[in-house]
Short mmCIF file of C-alpha atoms in Angstrom, two decimals:
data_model
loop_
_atom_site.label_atom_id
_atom_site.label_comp_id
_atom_site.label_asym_id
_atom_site.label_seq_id
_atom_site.Cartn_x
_atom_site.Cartn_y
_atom_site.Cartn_z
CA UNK I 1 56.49 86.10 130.84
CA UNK I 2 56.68 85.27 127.18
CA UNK I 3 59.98 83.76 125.69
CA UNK I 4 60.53 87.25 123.60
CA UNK I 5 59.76 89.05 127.06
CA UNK I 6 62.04 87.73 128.90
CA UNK I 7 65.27 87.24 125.93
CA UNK I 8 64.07 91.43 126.08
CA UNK I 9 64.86 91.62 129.80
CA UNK I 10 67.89 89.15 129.55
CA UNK I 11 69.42 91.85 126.22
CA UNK I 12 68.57 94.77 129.20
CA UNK I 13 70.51 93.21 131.67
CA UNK I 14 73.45 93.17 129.33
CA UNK I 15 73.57 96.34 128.91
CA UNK I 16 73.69 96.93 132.76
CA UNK I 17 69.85 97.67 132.91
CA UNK I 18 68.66 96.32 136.70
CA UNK I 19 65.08 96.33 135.66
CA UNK I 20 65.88 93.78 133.41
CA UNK I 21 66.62 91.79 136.71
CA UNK I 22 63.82 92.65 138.65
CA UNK I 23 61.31 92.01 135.70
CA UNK I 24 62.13 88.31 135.50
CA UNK I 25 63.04 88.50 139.60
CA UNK I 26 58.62 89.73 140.17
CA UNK I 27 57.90 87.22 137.72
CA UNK I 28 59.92 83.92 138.64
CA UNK I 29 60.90 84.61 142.46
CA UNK I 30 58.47 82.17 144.35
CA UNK I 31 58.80 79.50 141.11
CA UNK I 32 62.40 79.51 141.79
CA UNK I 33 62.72 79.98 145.83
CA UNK I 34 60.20 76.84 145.93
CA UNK I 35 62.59 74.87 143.46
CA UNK I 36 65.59 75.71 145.86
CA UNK I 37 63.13 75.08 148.88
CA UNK I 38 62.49 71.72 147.72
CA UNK I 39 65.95 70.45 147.61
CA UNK I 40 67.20 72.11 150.71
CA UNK I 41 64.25 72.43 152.72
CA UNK I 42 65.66 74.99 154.91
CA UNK I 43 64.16 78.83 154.64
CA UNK I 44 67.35 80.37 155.46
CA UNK I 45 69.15 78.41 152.73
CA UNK I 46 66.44 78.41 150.37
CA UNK I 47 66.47 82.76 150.60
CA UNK I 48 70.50 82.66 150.75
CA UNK I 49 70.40 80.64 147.55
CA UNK I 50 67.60 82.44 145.62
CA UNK I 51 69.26 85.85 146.59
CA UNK I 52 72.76 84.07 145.00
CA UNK I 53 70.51 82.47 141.95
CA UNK I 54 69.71 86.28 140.57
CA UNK I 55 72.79 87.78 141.09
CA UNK I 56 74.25 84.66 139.28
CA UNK I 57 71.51 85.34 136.53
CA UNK I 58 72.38 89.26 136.25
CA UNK I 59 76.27 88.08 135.98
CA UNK I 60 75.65 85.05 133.49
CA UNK I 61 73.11 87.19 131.36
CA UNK I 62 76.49 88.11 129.20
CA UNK I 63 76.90 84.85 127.66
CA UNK I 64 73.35 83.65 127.64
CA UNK I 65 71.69 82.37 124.66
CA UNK I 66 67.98 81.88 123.77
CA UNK I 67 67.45 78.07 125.39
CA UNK I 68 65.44 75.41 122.84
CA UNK I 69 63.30 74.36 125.51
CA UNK I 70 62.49 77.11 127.00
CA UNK I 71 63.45 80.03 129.11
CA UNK I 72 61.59 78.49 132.45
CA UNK I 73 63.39 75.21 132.04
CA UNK I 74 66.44 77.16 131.61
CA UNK I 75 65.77 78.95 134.85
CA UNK I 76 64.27 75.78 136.92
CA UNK I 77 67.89 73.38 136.13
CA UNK I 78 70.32 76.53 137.23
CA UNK I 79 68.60 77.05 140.45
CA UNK I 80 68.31 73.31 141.02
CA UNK I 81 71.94 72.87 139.83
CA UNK I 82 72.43 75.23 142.39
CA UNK I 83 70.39 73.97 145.32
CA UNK I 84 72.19 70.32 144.28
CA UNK I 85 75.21 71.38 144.44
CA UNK I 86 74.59 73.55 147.99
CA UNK I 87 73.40 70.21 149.54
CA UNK I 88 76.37 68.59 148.03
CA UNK I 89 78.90 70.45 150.22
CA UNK I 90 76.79 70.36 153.16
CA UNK I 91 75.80 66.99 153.08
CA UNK I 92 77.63 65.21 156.10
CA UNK I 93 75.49 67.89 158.00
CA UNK I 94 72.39 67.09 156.81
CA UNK I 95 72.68 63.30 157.60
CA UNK I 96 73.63 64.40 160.84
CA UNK I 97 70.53 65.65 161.32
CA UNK I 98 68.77 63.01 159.84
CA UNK I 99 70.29 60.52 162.12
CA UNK I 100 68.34 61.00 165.47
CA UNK I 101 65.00 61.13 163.60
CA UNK I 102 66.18 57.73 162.42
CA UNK I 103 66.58 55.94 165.44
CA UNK I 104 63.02 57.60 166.71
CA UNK I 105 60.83 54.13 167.21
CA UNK I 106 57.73 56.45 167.78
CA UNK I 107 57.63 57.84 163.79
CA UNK I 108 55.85 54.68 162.73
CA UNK I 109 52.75 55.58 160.25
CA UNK I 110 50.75 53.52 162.11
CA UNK I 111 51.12 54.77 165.49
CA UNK I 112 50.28 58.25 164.43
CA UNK I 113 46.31 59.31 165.47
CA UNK I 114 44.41 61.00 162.48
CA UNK I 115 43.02 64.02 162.88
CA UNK I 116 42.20 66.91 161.07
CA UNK I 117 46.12 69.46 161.29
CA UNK I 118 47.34 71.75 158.98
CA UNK I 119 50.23 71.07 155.90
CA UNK I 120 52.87 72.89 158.46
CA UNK I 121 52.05 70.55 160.99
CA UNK I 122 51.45 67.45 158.76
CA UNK I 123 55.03 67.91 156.80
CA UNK I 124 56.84 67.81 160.72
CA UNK I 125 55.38 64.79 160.90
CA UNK I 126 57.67 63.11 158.34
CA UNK I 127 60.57 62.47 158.71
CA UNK I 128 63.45 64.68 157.42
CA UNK I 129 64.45 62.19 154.35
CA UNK I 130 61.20 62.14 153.95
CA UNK I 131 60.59 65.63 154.08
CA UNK I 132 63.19 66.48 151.49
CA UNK I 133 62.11 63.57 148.93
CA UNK I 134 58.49 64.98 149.25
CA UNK I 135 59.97 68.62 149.05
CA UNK I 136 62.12 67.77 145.70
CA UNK I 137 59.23 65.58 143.85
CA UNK I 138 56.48 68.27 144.15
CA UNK I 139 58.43 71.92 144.77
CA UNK I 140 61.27 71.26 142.30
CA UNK I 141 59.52 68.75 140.06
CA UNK I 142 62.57 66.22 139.75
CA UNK I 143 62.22 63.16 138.46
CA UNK I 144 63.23 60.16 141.62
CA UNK I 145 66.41 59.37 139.13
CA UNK I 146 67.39 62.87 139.66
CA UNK I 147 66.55 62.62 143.59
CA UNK I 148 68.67 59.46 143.91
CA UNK I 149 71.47 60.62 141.88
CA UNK I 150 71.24 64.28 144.46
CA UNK I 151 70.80 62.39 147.70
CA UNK I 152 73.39 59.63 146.29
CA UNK I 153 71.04 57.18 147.56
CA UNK I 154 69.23 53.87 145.84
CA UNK I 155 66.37 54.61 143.67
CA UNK I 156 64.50 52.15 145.56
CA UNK I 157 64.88 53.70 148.71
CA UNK I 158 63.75 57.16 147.52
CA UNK I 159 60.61 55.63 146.26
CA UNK I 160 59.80 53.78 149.45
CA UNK I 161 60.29 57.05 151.15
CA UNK I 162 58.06 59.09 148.80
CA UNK I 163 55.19 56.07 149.17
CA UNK I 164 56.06 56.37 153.20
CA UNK I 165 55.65 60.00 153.26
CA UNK I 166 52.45 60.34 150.95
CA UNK I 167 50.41 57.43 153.22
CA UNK I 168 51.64 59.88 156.42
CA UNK I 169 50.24 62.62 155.03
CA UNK I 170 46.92 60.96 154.18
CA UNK I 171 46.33 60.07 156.88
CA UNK I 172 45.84 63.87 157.55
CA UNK I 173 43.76 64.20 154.53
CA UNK I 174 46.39 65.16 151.94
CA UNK I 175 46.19 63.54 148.93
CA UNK L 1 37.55 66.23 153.84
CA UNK L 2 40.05 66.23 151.33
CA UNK L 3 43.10 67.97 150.56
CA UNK L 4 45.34 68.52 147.78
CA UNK L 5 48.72 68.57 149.18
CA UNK L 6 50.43 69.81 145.96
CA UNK L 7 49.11 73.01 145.81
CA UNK L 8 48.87 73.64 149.28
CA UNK L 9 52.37 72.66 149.70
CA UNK L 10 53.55 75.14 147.36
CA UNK L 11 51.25 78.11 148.42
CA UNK L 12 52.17 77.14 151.60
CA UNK L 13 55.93 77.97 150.89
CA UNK L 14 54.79 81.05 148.56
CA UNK L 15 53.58 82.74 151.74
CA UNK L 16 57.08 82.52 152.90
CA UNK L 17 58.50 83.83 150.14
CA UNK L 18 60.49 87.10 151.76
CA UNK L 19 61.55 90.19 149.39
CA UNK L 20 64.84 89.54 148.74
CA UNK L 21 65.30 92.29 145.94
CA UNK L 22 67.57 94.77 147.94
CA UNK L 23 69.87 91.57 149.02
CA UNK L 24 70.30 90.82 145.80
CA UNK L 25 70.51 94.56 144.19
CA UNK L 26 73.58 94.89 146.56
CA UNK L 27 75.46 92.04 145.41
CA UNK L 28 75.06 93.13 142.20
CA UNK L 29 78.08 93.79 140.45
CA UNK L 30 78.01 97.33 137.96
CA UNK L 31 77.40 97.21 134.44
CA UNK L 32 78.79 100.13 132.93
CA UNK L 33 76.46 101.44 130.03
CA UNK L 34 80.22 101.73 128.11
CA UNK L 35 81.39 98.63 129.15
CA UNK L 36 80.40 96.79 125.82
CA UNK L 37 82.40 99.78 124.18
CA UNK L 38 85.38 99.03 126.23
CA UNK L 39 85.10 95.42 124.94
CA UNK L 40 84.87 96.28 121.46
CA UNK L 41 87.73 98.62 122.10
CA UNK L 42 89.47 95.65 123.64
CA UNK L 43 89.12 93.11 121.16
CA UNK L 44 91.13 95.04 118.65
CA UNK L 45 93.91 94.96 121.08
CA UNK L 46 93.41 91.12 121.19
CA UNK L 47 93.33 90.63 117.71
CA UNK L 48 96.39 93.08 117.17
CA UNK L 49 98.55 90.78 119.50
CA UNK L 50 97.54 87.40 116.67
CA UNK L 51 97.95 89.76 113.59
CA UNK L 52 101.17 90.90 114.76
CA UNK L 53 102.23 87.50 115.32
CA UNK L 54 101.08 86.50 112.07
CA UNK L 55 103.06 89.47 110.53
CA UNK L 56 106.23 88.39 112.30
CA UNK L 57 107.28 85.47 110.33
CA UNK L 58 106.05 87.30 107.50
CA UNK L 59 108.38 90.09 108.61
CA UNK L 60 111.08 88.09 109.34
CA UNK L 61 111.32 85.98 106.11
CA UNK L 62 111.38 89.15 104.31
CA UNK L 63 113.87 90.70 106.18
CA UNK L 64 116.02 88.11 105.78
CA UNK L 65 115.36 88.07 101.87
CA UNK L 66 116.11 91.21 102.04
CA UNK L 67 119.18 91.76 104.02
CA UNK L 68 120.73 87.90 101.84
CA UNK L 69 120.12 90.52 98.82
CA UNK L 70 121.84 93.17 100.60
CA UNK L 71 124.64 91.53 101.80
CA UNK L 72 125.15 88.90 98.72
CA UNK L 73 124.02 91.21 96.04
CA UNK L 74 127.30 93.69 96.61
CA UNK L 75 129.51 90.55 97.00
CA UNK L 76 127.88 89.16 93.42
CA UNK L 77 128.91 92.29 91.77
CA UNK L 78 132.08 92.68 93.44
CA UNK L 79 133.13 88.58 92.50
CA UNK L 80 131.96 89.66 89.06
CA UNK L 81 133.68 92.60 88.87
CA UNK L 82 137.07 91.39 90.33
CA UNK L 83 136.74 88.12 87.52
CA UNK L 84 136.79 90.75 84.60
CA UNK L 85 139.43 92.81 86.37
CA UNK L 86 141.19 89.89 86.51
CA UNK L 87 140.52 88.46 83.14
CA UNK L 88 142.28 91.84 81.76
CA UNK L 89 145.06 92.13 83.81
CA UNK L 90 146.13 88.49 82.88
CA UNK L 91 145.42 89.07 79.42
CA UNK L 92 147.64 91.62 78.82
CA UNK L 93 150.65 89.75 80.71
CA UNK L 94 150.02 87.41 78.59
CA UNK L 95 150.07 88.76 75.29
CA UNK L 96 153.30 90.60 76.50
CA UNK L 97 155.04 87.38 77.72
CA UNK L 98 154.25 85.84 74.36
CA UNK L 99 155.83 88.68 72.60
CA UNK L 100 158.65 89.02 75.49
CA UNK L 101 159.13 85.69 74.79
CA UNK L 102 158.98 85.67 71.49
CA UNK L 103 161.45 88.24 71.26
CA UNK L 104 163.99 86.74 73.66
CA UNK L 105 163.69 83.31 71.59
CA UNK L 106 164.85 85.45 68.57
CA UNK L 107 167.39 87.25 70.84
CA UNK L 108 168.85 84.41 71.92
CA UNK L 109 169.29 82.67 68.87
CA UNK L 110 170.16 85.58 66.52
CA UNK L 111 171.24 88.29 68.30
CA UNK L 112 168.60 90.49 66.34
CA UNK L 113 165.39 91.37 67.89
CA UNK L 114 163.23 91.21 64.95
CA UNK L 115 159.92 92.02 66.71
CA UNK L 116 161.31 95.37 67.87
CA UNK L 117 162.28 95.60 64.26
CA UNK L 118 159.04 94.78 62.24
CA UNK L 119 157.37 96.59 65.19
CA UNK L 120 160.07 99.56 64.52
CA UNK L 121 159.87 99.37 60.69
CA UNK L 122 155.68 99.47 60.84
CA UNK L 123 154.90 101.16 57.84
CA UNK L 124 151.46 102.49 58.88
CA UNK L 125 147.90 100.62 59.59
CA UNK L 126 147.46 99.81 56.29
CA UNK L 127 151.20 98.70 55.83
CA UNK L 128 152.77 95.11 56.84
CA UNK L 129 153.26 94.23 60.18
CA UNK L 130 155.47 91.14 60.86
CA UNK L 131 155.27 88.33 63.01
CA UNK L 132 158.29 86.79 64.82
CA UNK L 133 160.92 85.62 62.79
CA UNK L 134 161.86 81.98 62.81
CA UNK L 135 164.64 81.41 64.90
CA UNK L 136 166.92 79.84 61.59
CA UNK L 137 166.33 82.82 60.32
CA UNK L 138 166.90 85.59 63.16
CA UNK L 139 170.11 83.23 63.29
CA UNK L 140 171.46 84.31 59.99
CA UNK L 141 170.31 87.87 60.39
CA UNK L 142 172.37 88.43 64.10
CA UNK L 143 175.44 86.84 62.24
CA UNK L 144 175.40 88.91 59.27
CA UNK L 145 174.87 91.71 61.41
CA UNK L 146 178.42 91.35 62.92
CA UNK L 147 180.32 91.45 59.75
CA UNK L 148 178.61 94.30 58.26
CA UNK L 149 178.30 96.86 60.84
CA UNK L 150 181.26 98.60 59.94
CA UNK L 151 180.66 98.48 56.58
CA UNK L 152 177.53 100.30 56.45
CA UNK L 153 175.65 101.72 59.42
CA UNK L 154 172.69 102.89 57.43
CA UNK L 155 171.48 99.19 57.66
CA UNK L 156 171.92 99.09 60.67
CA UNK L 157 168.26 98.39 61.82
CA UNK L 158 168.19 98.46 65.71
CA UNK L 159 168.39 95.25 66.97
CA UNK L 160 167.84 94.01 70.37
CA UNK L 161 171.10 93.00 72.27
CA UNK L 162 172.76 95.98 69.72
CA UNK L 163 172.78 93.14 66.90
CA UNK L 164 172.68 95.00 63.64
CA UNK L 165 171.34 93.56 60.24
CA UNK L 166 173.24 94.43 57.06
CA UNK L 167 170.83 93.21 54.52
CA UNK L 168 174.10 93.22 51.70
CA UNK L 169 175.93 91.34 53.64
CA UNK L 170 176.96 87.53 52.24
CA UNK L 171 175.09 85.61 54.57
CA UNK L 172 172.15 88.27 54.88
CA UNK L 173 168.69 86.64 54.00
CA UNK L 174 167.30 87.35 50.53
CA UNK L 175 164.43 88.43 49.06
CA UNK L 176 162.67 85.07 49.56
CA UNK L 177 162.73 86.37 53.45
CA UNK L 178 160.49 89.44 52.86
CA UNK L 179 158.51 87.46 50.63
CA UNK L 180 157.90 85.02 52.87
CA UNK L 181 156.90 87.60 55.38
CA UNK L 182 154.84 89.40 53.21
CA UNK L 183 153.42 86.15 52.90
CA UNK L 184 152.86 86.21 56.54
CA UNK L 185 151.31 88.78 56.32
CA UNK L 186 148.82 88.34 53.80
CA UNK L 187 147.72 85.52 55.99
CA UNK L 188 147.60 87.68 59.16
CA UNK L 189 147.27 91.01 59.03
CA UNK L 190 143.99 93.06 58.43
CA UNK L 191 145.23 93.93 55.62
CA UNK L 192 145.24 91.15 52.83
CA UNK L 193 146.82 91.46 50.29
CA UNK L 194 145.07 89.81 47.77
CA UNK L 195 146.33 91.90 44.95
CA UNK L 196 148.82 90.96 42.30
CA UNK L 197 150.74 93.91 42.45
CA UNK L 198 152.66 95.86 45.40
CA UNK L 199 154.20 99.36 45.28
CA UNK L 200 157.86 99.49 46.47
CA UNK L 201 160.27 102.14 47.09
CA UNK L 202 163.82 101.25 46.45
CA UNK L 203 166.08 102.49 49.39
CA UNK L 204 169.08 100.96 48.27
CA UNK L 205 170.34 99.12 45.49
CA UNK L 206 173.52 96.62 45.58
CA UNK L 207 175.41 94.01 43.15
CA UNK L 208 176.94 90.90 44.69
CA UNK L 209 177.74 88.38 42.28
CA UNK L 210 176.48 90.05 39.11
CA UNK L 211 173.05 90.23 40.78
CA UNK L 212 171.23 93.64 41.30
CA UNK L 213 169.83 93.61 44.46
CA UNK L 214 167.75 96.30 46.64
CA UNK L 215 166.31 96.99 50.05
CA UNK L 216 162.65 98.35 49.50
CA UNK L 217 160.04 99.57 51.52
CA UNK L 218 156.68 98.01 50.42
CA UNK L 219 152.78 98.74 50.33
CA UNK L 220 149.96 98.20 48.58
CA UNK L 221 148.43 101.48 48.37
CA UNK L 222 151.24 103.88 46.46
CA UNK L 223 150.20 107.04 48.20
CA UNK L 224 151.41 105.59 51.34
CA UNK L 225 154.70 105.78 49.79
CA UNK L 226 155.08 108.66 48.10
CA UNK L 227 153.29 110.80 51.17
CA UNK L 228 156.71 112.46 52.65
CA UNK L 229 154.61 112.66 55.88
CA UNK L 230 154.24 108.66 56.06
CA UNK L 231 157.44 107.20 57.94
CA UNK L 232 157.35 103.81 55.94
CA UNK L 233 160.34 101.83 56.96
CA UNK L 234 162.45 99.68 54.84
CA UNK L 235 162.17 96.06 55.21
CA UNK L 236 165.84 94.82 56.58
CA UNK L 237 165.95 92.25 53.70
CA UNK L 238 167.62 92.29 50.42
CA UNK L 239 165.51 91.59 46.93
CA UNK L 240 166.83 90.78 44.01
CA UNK L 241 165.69 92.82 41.38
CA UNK L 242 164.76 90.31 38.13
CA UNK L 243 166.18 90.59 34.87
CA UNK L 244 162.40 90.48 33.74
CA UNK L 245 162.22 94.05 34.93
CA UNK L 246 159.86 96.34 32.35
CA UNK L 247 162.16 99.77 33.96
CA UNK L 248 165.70 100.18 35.57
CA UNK L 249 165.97 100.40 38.82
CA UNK L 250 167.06 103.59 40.61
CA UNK L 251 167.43 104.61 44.35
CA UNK L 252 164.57 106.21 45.53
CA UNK L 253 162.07 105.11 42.92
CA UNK L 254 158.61 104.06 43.53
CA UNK L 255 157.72 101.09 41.43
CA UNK L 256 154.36 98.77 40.99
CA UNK L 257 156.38 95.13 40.98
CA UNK L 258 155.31 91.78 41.79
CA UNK L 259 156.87 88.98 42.71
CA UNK L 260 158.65 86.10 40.57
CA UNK L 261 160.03 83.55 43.04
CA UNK L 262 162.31 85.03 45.00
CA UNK L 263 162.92 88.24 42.89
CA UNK L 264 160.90 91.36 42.39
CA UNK L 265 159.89 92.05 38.78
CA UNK L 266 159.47 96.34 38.28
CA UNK L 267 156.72 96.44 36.35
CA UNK L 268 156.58 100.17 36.13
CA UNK L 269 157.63 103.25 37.97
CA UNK L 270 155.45 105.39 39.53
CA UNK L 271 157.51 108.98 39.98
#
């Protein structure tokens, strides 16, 4: 969808016209559920918060105003900003989860055997900080600044954990 | 074997990707088609409620200018009004206290109230009209008036207080006293008499002490005199007619004269 194609569907959905919204909803759905996938790593969330990201478009489309760098930027940082803020509220949860995977002494790289699984099966492998640093670097394209500053963790640490997570899944033959 | 875990990653999660379009049709809020109209219709309701506030001081400032001009614009005229009101009213008092005054000075001292008089003897507009008399000179007039009441009444000039001026009477004042007033007169009245000559009609004539004497009635314009319809009153003075005299004189007559000192020359009679 070109720039003029979708400030076209943006005017229509001012003027109450829900084709407007499902134009740029055929064309952007799995771009923007995989952003929101990325950060929350959860398919329930992820469709909750796609489904919420549209309506919020459709509502927002009012005050919206051609964007300088683009309107796929535009969409990609308010379903992020979205997804960020989701995991904000529900973090003490989420670190709850984390914490038995944590104290598992078998999750060691090393110990791992290498064989020949699919990307389902090589992503449970990680661990779920893992998981979610891989998830945000590649589905939602964030830079690790902006994974740190969303996961209010060191820089440092969210690199280590991207490096961990990569050599795991090499071992399975992702690259 | 190699893999590229970005892609498959992400087509991994695109297979996953569930139809969410009726989830999110339904919490769709409406968008009435007229719903821009309504806002347009609104925002001249919002901009009203600003104009009209603007207005208001507007409003009010000229309100007030106008109701100061209502309210001091009436009391102006009124102030103004009552200040000339009142500039008449105490004019007039005024002029009639000097001349009440005026005449109860002359009262006082002579017994004769020689305003009433002059203003009694007026001859007409163009004729003398006399000021006050001196009080010296009211004096003699209210004594003299005493002594010659009786004698002859026909001189007998009303004066205030019922004084009554005998013009023949010893002590009466002269001629030099009705010259002196016409004097007065020829400094204040409208009319000046400038001219040499006056016109005189001889009411009475008298001898005391060899000396003619008359009472006169005087103008400047002749016609005055000799117009039956002009009541031209006779000054309540005695003259004493000069020897100089061109014609006799007779009671009655109307004569040009003029003045030498305190006499009256007839110069020549008129009827």
């Amino acid at each position: 969808m070109t720039q003029e194609e979708f400030n076209g569907c943006m005017e229509r959905i001012k003027n109450g016209d829900k084709d407007g919204l499902k134009d740029i909803y055929i064309a952007y759905l799995s771009y923007i559920y995989t952003i929101i996938y990325g950060v929350v790593t959860s398919k329930e969330n992820a469709e909750d918060l796609t489904s919420e990201f549209f309506i919020k478009l459709w509502d927002i489309a009012d005050t919206y105003k051609p964007q300088d760098k683009g309107h796929k930027a535009y969409l990609a940082t308010v379903a992020r900003n979205m997804a960020l803020d989701f995991l904000r509220k529900n973090k003490r949860e989420v670190l709850t989860e984390e914490m038995p995977e944590e104290a598992d002494p078998k999750s060691g790289v090393e110990e791992e055997v290498i064989s020949d699984v699919g990307l389902k099966e090589a992503l449970s492998k990680l661990k779920e900080s893992e998981r979610t640093v891989v998830s945000m670097k590649i589905l939602s394209d964030m830079t690790f600044q902006e994974i740190a500053d969303a996961l209010s963790q060191p820089l440092g640490t969210v690199t280590w954990r991207y490096k961990n997570a990569l050599e795991k899944l090499r071992r399975y033959g992702y690259e | 074997m190699s893999k590229r875990l970005e892609d498959e990653y992400r087509q991994m999660i695109l297979d996953d990707v569930p139809d969410l379009w009726d989830r999110i049709e339904a919490g769709l809020t409406e968008k009435s088609v007229s719903e821009p109209v309504n806002q347009n219709a609104e925002k001249p309701e919002k901009k009203k409620k600003p104009v009209i506030l603007k207005i208001l001081p507007w409003a009010g400032g000229i309100t007030a200018a106008a109701l100061i001009l209502i309210v001091a614009l009436p009391v102006i005229l009124i102030a103004n009004l009552a200040k000339k009101a009142q500039k008449t009213e105490s004019a007039v008092p005024m002029n009639a206290a000097y001349m009440e005054q005026n005449a109860m000075t002359a009262g006082e001292d002579s017994g004769a109230d020689f305003l009433a008089d002059t203003q009694r003897n007026t001859y007409n507009d163009e004729a003398v009209m006399f000021e006050p008399a001196e009080a010296e000179e009211a004096k003699a007039e209210g004594e003299v008036a005493d002594n010659s009441v009786e004698e002859d009444g026909e001189y007998a000039v009303g004066a205030a207080g019922g004084a009554v001026i005998n013009p023949f009477s010893e002590d009466a004042e002269t001629g030099q006293r009705g010259k002196m007033l016409l004097g007065q007169q020829q400094r204040g009245t409208k009319t000046e008499f400038a001219e040499e000559y006056y016109y005189a009609v001889i009411d009475d004539i008298r001898i005391i002490d060899e000396k003619q004497y008359c009472t006169c009635a005087f103008s400047e314009d002749v016609s005055i005199l000799t117009d039956p319809d002009e009541n031209v009153s006779v000054l309540p003075y005695r003259f004493a007619i000069s020897d100089d005299s061109d014609v006799e004189a007779e009671i009655g007559g109307t004569y040009r004269i003029e003045f030498d000192g305190d006499e009256i020359v007839l110069l020549e009679r008129m009827n």
